[in-house]
Short mmCIF file of C-alpha atoms in Angstrom, two decimals:
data_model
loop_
_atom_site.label_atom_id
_atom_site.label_comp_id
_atom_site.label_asym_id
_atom_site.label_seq_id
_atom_site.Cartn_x
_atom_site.Cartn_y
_atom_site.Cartn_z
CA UNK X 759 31.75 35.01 165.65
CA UNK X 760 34.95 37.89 166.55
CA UNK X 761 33.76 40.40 168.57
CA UNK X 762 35.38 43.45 166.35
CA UNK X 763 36.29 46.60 168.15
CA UNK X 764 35.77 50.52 167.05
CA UNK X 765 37.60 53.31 168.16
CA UNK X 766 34.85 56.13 169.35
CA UNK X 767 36.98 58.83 168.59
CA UNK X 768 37.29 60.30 172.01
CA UNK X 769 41.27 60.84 172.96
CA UNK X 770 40.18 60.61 176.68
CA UNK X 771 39.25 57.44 178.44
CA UNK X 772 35.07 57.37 179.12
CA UNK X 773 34.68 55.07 182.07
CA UNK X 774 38.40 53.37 181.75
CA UNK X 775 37.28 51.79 178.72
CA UNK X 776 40.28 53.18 177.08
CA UNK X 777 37.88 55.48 174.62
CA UNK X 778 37.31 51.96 172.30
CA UNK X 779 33.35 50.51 172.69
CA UNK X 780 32.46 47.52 171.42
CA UNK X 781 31.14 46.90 167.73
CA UNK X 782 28.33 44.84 166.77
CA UNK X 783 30.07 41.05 166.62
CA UNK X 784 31.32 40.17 162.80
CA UNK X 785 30.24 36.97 161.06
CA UNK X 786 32.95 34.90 159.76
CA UNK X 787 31.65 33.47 157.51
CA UNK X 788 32.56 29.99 155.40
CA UNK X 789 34.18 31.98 152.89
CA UNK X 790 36.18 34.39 155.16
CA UNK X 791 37.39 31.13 157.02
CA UNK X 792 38.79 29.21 153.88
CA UNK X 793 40.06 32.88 152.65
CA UNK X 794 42.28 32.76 156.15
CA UNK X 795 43.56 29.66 155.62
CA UNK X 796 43.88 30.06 152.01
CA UNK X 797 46.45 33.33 153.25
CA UNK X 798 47.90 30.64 155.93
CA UNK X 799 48.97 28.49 152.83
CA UNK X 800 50.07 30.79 150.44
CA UNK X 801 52.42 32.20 153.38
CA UNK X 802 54.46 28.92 153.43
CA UNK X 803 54.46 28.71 149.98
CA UNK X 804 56.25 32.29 149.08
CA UNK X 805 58.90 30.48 151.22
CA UNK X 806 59.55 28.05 148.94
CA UNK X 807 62.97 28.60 146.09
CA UNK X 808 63.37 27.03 143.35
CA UNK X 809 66.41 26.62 141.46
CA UNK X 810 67.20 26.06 137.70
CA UNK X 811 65.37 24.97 135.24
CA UNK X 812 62.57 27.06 136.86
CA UNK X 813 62.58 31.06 135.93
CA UNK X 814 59.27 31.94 136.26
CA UNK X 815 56.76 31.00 139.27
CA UNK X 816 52.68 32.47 138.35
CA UNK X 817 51.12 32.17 141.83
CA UNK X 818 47.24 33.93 141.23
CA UNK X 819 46.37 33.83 144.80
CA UNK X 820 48.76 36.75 144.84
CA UNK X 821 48.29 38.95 142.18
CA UNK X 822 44.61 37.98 141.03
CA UNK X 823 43.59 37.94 144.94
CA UNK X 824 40.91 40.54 144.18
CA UNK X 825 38.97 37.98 141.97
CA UNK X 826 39.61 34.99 143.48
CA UNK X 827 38.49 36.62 146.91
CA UNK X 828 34.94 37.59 145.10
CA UNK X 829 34.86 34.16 143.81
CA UNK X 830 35.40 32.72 147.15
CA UNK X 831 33.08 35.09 148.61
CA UNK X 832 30.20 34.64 146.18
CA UNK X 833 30.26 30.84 145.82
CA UNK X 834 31.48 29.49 149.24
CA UNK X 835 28.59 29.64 151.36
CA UNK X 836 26.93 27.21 153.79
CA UNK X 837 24.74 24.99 152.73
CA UNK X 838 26.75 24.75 149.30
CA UNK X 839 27.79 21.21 148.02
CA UNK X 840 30.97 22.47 146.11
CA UNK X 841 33.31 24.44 145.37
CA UNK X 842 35.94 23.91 142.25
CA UNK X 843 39.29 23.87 143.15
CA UNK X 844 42.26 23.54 140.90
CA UNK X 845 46.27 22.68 141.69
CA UNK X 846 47.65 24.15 138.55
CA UNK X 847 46.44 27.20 137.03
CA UNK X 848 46.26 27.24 133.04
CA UNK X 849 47.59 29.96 131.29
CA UNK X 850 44.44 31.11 130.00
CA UNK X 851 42.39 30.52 133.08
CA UNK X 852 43.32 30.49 136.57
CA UNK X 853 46.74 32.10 135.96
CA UNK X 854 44.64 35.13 133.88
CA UNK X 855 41.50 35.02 136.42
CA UNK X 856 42.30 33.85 140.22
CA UNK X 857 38.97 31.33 139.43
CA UNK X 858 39.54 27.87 138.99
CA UNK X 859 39.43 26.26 135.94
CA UNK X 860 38.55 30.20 135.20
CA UNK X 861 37.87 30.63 131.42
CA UNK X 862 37.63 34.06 131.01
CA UNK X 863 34.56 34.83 129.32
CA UNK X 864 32.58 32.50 132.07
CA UNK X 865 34.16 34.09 134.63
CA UNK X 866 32.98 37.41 133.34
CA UNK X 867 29.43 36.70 131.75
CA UNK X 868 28.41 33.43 133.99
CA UNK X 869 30.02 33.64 136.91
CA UNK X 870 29.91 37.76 137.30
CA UNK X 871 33.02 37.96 138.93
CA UNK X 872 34.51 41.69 139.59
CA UNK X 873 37.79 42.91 140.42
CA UNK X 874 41.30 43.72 139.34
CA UNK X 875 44.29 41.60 138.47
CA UNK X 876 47.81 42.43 138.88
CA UNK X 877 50.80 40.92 137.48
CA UNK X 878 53.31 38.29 138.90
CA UNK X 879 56.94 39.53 139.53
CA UNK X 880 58.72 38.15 136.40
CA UNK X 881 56.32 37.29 133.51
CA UNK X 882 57.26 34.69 130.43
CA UNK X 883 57.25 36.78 127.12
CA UNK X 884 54.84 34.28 126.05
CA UNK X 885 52.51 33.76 129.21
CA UNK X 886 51.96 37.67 129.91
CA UNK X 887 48.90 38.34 132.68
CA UNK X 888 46.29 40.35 131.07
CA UNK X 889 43.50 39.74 133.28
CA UNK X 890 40.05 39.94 132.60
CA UNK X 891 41.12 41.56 129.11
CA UNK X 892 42.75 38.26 127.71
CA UNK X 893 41.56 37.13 124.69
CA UNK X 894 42.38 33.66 124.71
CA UNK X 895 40.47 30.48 126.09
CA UNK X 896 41.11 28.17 128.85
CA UNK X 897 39.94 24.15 127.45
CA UNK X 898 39.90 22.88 130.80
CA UNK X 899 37.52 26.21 131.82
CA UNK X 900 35.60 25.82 128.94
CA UNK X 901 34.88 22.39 129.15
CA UNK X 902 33.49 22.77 133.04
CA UNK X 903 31.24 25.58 132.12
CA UNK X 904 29.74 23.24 129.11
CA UNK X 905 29.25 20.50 131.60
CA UNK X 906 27.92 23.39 134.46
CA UNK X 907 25.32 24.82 131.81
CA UNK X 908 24.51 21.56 130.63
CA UNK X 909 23.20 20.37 134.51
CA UNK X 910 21.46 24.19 134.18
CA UNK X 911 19.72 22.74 131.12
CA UNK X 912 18.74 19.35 132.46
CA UNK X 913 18.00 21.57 135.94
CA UNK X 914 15.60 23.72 133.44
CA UNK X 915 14.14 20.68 131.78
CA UNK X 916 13.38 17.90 134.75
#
């Protein structure tokens, strides 16, 4: 656990504290911790350049961090036995969500994930970030919420 600290407001010192008391401690929890090293990663990536034939680099950790952090935070928890990761957002999915293998309409209806998505620097005309407005569906996201419904069902019928 931190120990977080509060400012009390006070612009003179009470007791040589410095006018700052103690707050109650904050739990990090599992999902905070792979959040910071998540941001640890990402930092060393946006160092990376790439030269020609590359043009356009879709990194959703950036501009759909607001989804992928309420993913993260609703599904990493102790106790948990996994977490879906991905290496290569699809178009349609991770690149429009900030989920993994993040079909949209799962990520919306199934998975209840909130928040808002920005947009990369430079798009492709033809791979434009719409968020959790786009239309289109993700096969690989698809096909992992068949096979996650279809353990529900089994779950439902054992």
């Amino acid at each position: 656990k931190l120990q977080a600290f509060a400012c009390t407001g006070s612009r003179k010192p009470a007791s040589g504290d410095g006018g700052f008391k103690p707050a109650p401690e904050v739990d990090v929890t599992h999902s905070h911790r792979f959040l910071r090293v998540e941001l640890e990663l990402n930092a060393n990536l946006r160092r990376l350049t790439f030269s020609e034939p590359v043009q356009y680099v879709y990194n959703p950790l950036e501009y759909a961090w607001d989804t992928h952090r309420c993913y993260v935070e609703t599904y990493c928890r102790a106790g948990q036995r996994f977490l879906f990761l991905g290496m290569n957002p699809g178009p349609f999915g991770m690149a429009q969500t900030g989920v993994p293998f993040g079909e949209v309409k799962t990520v919306v209806d199934w998975l209840k994930i909130t928040g808002s998505v920005g947009r990369p620097d430079r798009e492709h005309p033809n791979r434009q970030i719409t968020g959790l407005a786009c239309t289109r569906s993700e096969v690989s996201g698809f096909k992992l919420s068949e096979m996650q419904l279809l353990d529900l069902n089994l779950i439902f019928m054992a």
